[in-house]
Amino acid sequence: GAVVSQHPSWVICKSGTSVKIECRSLDFQATTMFWYRQFPKQSLMLMATSNEGSKATYEQGVEKDKFLINHASLTLSTLTVTSAHPEDSSFYICSARAKDSTYGYTFGSGTRLTVV
Amino acid sequence: DAKTTQPPSMDCAEGRAANLPCNHSTISGNEYVYWYRQIHSQGPQYIIHGLKNNETNEMASLIITEDRKSSTLILPHATLRDTAVYYCIVRGVDTGKLIFGQGTTLQVKP
């Protein structure tokens, strides 16, 4: 079945630094990838949608200059949290979808980001 | 995208069927209903999806009412490992996005 690998699974960084999270589709080509953020005891909130080779489309209220998304290939998308602050601490999850898949929304295992 | 309404929590005895309801009264004719579940601190796991007809796979069954305004996810023999948050999602046809609601926390008890 479709597998999405997300790394790292957890990361701790200092305030003001940047953190990159990778999302890879291992056995299919992901034409579209989605990035979500989830705070404790809350549901997943969609941050942005990215299509391979195109600029990401951000949801309302999500700062595109703070959350940089790159989808340079059909198997890799990255989310970079720039100038991280403690309020950016959250669980970040990616999802990938193949072009011709009838259901193909496969999720990564998530990245726990803690900014200190 | 059509919104969904689910009860915040449910309990189920181990070995019994778990029936999780979902209301999606504003669903459009070509929008699919998806079910995912999330076990604590993991990414969501796909369960099943459907458009009009009832669907069954190795994990669950999905019953969609004739008017498509509601559906029920059925886990036929719940186990302790089925304890999770279950999300019912209507997929936007134009956007292709999965917008998560609050879901139902299912607690399977021994």
Short mmCIF file of C-alpha atoms in Angstrom, two decimals:
data_model
loop_
_atom_site.label_atom_id
_atom_site.label_comp_id
_atom_site.label_asym_id
_atom_site.label_seq_id
_atom_site.Cartn_x
_atom_site.Cartn_y
_atom_site.Cartn_z
CA GLY A 1 0.00 0.00 0.00
CA ALA A 2 0.86 3.67 -0.19
CA VAL A 3 3.43 4.73 2.37
CA VAL A 4 4.39 8.23 3.43
CA SER A 5 7.53 8.72 5.46
CA GLN A 6 7.91 11.83 7.59
CA HIS A 7 11.11 12.95 9.31
CA PRO A 8 12.08 13.77 11.90
CA SER A 9 9.50 12.25 14.23
CA TRP A 10 10.39 14.80 16.87
CA VAL A 11 12.65 17.81 17.11
CA ILE A 12 13.57 20.34 19.76
CA CYS A 13 14.96 23.67 18.64
CA LYS A 14 15.82 27.04 20.13
CA SER A 15 13.73 30.12 19.57
CA GLY A 16 14.75 32.01 16.46
CA THR A 17 16.12 29.02 14.59
CA SER A 18 14.59 27.28 11.60
CA VAL A 19 13.47 23.68 11.36
CA LYS A 20 12.89 21.61 8.24
CA ILE A 21 10.45 18.69 8.13
CA GLU A 22 10.52 16.22 5.26
CA CYS A 23 7.64 14.25 3.82
CA ARG A 24 8.33 11.49 1.31
CA SER A 25 6.02 9.22 -0.64
CA LEU A 26 7.89 5.93 -0.77
CA ASP A 27 6.00 3.87 -3.31
CA PHE A 28 3.94 6.31 -5.34
CA GLN A 29 4.17 9.68 -6.98
CA ALA A 30 2.49 12.37 -4.94
CA THR A 31 1.20 15.09 -7.18
CA THR A 32 -0.39 16.85 -4.24
CA MET A 33 0.78 17.12 -0.65
CA PHE A 34 -0.96 18.67 2.31
CA TRP A 35 0.48 20.01 5.54
CA TYR A 36 -1.47 20.02 8.80
CA ARG A 37 -0.82 21.28 12.29
CA GLN A 38 -2.37 19.82 15.41
CA PHE A 39 -2.31 21.31 18.89
CA PRO A 40 -2.90 19.14 21.97
CA LYS A 41 -6.44 17.82 22.27
CA GLN A 42 -7.46 19.55 19.05
CA SER A 43 -8.21 18.36 15.55
CA LEU A 44 -5.93 18.64 12.54
CA MET A 45 -5.84 22.06 10.94
CA LEU A 46 -4.94 22.29 7.27
CA MET A 47 -2.10 24.72 6.72
CA ALA A 48 -1.37 24.47 3.02
CA THR A 49 -1.67 22.48 -0.17
CA SER A 50 1.24 21.99 -2.51
CA ASN A 51 1.36 20.63 -6.02
CA GLU A 52 4.61 19.41 -7.51
CA GLY A 53 6.45 22.19 -9.23
CA SER A 54 4.02 24.90 -8.11
CA LYS A 55 3.85 27.33 -5.25
CA ALA A 56 1.94 26.17 -2.23
CA THR A 57 -1.55 27.46 -1.51
CA TYR A 58 -1.91 28.51 2.11
CA GLU A 59 -5.06 28.47 4.18
CA GLN A 60 -6.34 31.70 5.59
CA GLY A 61 -4.37 32.84 8.60
CA VAL A 62 -1.27 30.78 7.84
CA GLU A 63 1.84 32.88 7.28
CA LYS A 64 3.51 31.77 4.07
CA ASP A 65 6.78 33.50 4.94
CA LYS A 66 6.98 31.67 8.22
CA PHE A 67 6.00 28.22 6.97
CA LEU A 68 7.95 27.64 3.79
CA ILE A 69 6.76 24.72 1.71
CA ASN A 70 8.73 23.20 -1.13
CA HIS A 71 7.40 20.42 -3.36
CA ALA A 72 10.23 20.09 -5.83
CA SER A 73 9.69 16.48 -6.81
CA LEU A 74 6.87 13.96 -7.01
CA THR A 75 8.12 12.17 -3.93
CA LEU A 76 9.30 14.90 -1.61
CA SER A 77 7.79 17.92 0.08
CA THR A 78 9.40 19.93 2.86
CA LEU A 79 8.00 22.30 5.45
CA THR A 80 10.42 24.77 6.99
CA VAL A 81 9.35 26.61 10.11
CA THR A 82 11.41 29.78 10.04
CA SER A 83 12.37 31.80 13.09
CA ALA A 84 10.54 29.39 15.31
CA HIS A 85 8.94 30.56 18.55
CA PRO A 86 7.43 28.60 21.43
CA GLU A 87 3.92 29.15 20.05
CA ASP A 88 4.96 27.19 16.95
CA SER A 89 5.38 24.10 19.10
CA SER A 90 2.91 21.62 17.69
CA PHE A 91 2.41 18.30 15.92
CA TYR A 92 2.94 18.71 12.18
CA ILE A 93 1.54 16.10 9.81
CA CYS A 94 1.85 15.72 6.06
CA SER A 95 -0.45 13.93 3.67
CA ALA A 96 0.20 12.86 0.11
CA ARG A 97 -2.12 12.04 -2.73
CA ALA A 98 -1.40 10.36 -6.04
CA LYS A 99 -2.87 11.85 -9.19
CA ASP A 100 -4.90 8.86 -10.28
CA SER A 101 -5.74 7.46 -6.90
CA THR A 102 -9.36 7.05 -6.05
CA TYR A 103 -8.71 7.62 -2.39
CA GLY A 104 -4.98 8.17 -2.05
CA TYR A 105 -4.77 10.41 1.00
CA THR A 106 -1.96 8.81 2.93
CA PHE A 107 -0.65 10.48 6.05
CA GLY A 108 2.81 10.58 7.52
CA SER A 109 3.43 9.68 11.14
CA GLY A 110 3.85 13.29 12.17
CA THR A 111 6.59 15.47 13.64
CA ARG A 112 6.47 16.76 17.19
CA LEU A 113 8.14 20.19 17.23
CA THR A 114 9.10 21.75 20.53
CA VAL A 115 10.57 25.24 20.51
CA VAL A 116 12.40 26.26 23.68
CA ASP B 1 -16.82 21.93 1.53
CA ALA B 2 -19.65 20.29 3.42
CA LYS B 3 -19.26 20.17 7.19
CA THR B 4 -19.76 17.12 9.34
CA THR B 5 -21.17 16.66 12.83
CA GLN B 6 -20.12 13.80 15.08
CA PRO B 7 -20.73 13.00 18.74
CA PRO B 8 -17.65 13.97 20.76
CA SER B 9 -17.27 10.61 22.46
CA MET B 10 -18.58 7.06 22.55
CA ASP B 11 -17.89 3.90 24.50
CA CYS B 12 -18.01 0.36 23.19
CA ALA B 13 -17.49 -3.00 24.83
CA GLU B 14 -14.68 -5.11 23.48
CA GLY B 15 -15.93 -7.67 20.97
CA ARG B 16 -19.10 -5.77 20.23
CA ALA B 17 -19.86 -3.72 17.15
CA ALA B 18 -19.03 -0.03 17.31
CA ASN B 19 -21.41 2.19 15.35
CA LEU B 20 -20.15 5.71 14.82
CA PRO B 21 -22.64 8.19 13.34
CA CYS B 22 -21.90 11.23 11.21
CA ASN B 23 -24.18 13.95 9.94
CA HIS B 24 -23.34 15.69 6.67
CA SER B 25 -26.61 17.28 5.67
CA THR B 26 -25.05 19.81 3.27
CA ILE B 27 -23.15 17.25 1.22
CA SER B 28 -23.19 17.73 -2.54
CA GLY B 29 -24.04 14.98 -4.97
CA ASN B 30 -20.46 14.32 -6.05
CA GLU B 31 -18.72 14.64 -2.69
CA TYR B 32 -17.25 11.57 -1.06
CA VAL B 33 -17.45 10.65 2.61
CA TYR B 34 -14.15 9.56 4.13
CA TRP B 35 -13.41 8.03 7.48
CA TYR B 36 -10.03 8.22 9.16
CA ARG B 37 -8.89 7.46 12.66
CA GLN B 38 -6.04 8.79 14.73
CA ILE B 39 -4.42 6.98 17.56
CA HIS B 40 -2.67 9.24 20.02
CA SER B 41 0.38 11.03 18.61
CA GLN B 42 0.24 9.27 15.25
CA GLY B 43 -0.81 10.32 11.78
CA PRO B 44 -4.40 9.59 10.70
CA GLN B 45 -5.10 6.16 9.29
CA TYR B 46 -7.45 5.62 6.36
CA ILE B 47 -10.43 3.41 7.12
CA ILE B 48 -12.95 3.60 4.31
CA HIS B 49 -14.71 5.97 1.95
CA GLY B 50 -17.88 6.01 -0.15
CA LEU B 51 -20.09 8.06 -2.41
CA LYS B 52 -23.57 6.57 -2.48
CA ASN B 53 -23.42 2.84 -1.95
CA ASN B 54 -22.58 1.06 1.25
CA GLU B 55 -18.99 -0.06 1.39
CA THR B 56 -17.13 -2.77 3.27
CA ASN B 57 -13.47 -3.60 3.62
CA GLU B 58 -11.32 -5.59 6.01
CA MET B 59 -11.49 -2.87 8.63
CA ALA B 60 -15.04 -1.60 8.62
CA SER B 61 -18.35 -1.03 6.89
CA LEU B 62 -19.76 2.30 5.80
CA ILE B 63 -23.50 2.76 5.64
CA ILE B 64 -24.68 5.88 3.80
CA THR B 65 -28.33 6.88 3.97
CA GLU B 66 -30.27 7.13 0.76
CA ASP B 67 -30.44 10.93 0.95
CA ARG B 68 -26.69 10.97 1.74
CA LYS B 69 -27.20 13.34 4.63
CA SER B 70 -25.71 10.99 7.16
CA SER B 71 -23.57 7.90 7.43
CA THR B 72 -22.47 5.32 9.98
CA LEU B 73 -19.11 3.68 10.35
CA ILE B 74 -19.32 0.17 11.72
CA LEU B 75 -16.42 -1.65 13.34
CA PRO B 76 -17.88 -5.17 13.53
CA HIS B 77 -15.86 -6.52 16.45
CA ALA B 78 -14.16 -3.72 18.34
CA THR B 79 -10.87 -4.43 20.10
CA LEU B 80 -8.92 -2.36 22.59
CA ARG B 81 -6.64 -1.30 19.74
CA ASP B 82 -9.58 0.41 18.06
CA THR B 83 -9.57 3.08 20.77
CA ALA B 84 -8.91 6.26 18.80
CA VAL B 85 -10.40 9.49 17.50
CA TYR B 86 -12.53 8.79 14.42
CA TYR B 87 -12.99 11.49 11.84
CA CYS B 88 -15.78 11.67 9.29
CA ILE B 89 -14.80 13.97 6.43
CA VAL B 90 -16.53 15.15 3.30
CA ARG B 91 -13.96 15.65 0.59
CA GLY B 92 -14.30 18.80 -1.41
CA VAL B 93 -14.60 17.92 -5.09
CA ASP B 94 -13.09 21.13 -6.36
CA THR B 95 -10.39 21.54 -3.77
CA GLY B 96 -9.59 17.93 -3.06
CA LYS B 97 -8.85 18.92 0.52
CA LEU B 98 -9.61 16.87 3.60
CA ILE B 99 -10.89 19.25 6.26
CA PHE B 100 -11.03 17.62 9.67
CA GLY B 101 -13.77 18.28 12.19
CA GLN B 102 -13.55 17.45 15.87
CA GLY B 103 -14.19 13.74 15.44
CA THR B 104 -15.50 11.13 17.86
CA THR B 105 -13.30 9.70 20.56
CA LEU B 106 -14.12 6.00 20.73
CA GLN B 107 -13.16 4.23 23.92
CA VAL B 108 -13.25 0.46 23.69
CA LYS B 109 -13.55 -1.05 27.15
CA PRO B 110 -12.75 -4.60 28.27
#
